[in-house]
């Protein structure tokens, strides 16, 4: 499985990308979504690894640290493994507490439990945007520093 269509319909994908666009209108933060079947090591393709470790690999692979304020956020989903990681860059982690993403994660998980992947991601992205806005409000000269598309592994 290597295409977004394996996980989401084109309409669902469009709704998720639109949620990213809407969220980023209110914050200088950058939100990315990465979806893959399982948490498999990039270096050892047959090796299953911890979801957090895999999210860190994806974070690096997507150049999430390439934002001026180091305020990128990755929402990582391993569908078959049923795992979710929300990972913020250094600029966010230096400001917020450890539980900053828990409410966002809870929203996504509650929808996932009901088989509502698209709705969980859309609402989670919008919630992440609200959270980011508090610490990284949109500025007049902000640029979209990272793509809004969905990354798939």
Short mmCIF file of C-alpha atoms in Angstrom, two decimals, residues 40 52 99 109 123 132 136:
data_model
loop_
_atom_site.label_atom_id
_atom_site.label_comp_id
_atom_site.label_asym_id
_atom_site.label_seq_id
_atom_site.Cartn_x
_atom_site.Cartn_y
_atom_site.Cartn_z
CA UNK A 40 8.26 -0.14 9.71
CA UNK A 52 7.09 7.23 18.12
CA UNK A 99 0.03 17.14 27.60
CA UNK A 109 -8.80 8.44 18.50
CA UNK A 123 -11.27 17.55 13.64
CA UNK A 132 -0.96 26.38 17.62
CA UNK A 136 2.17 30.87 17.05
#
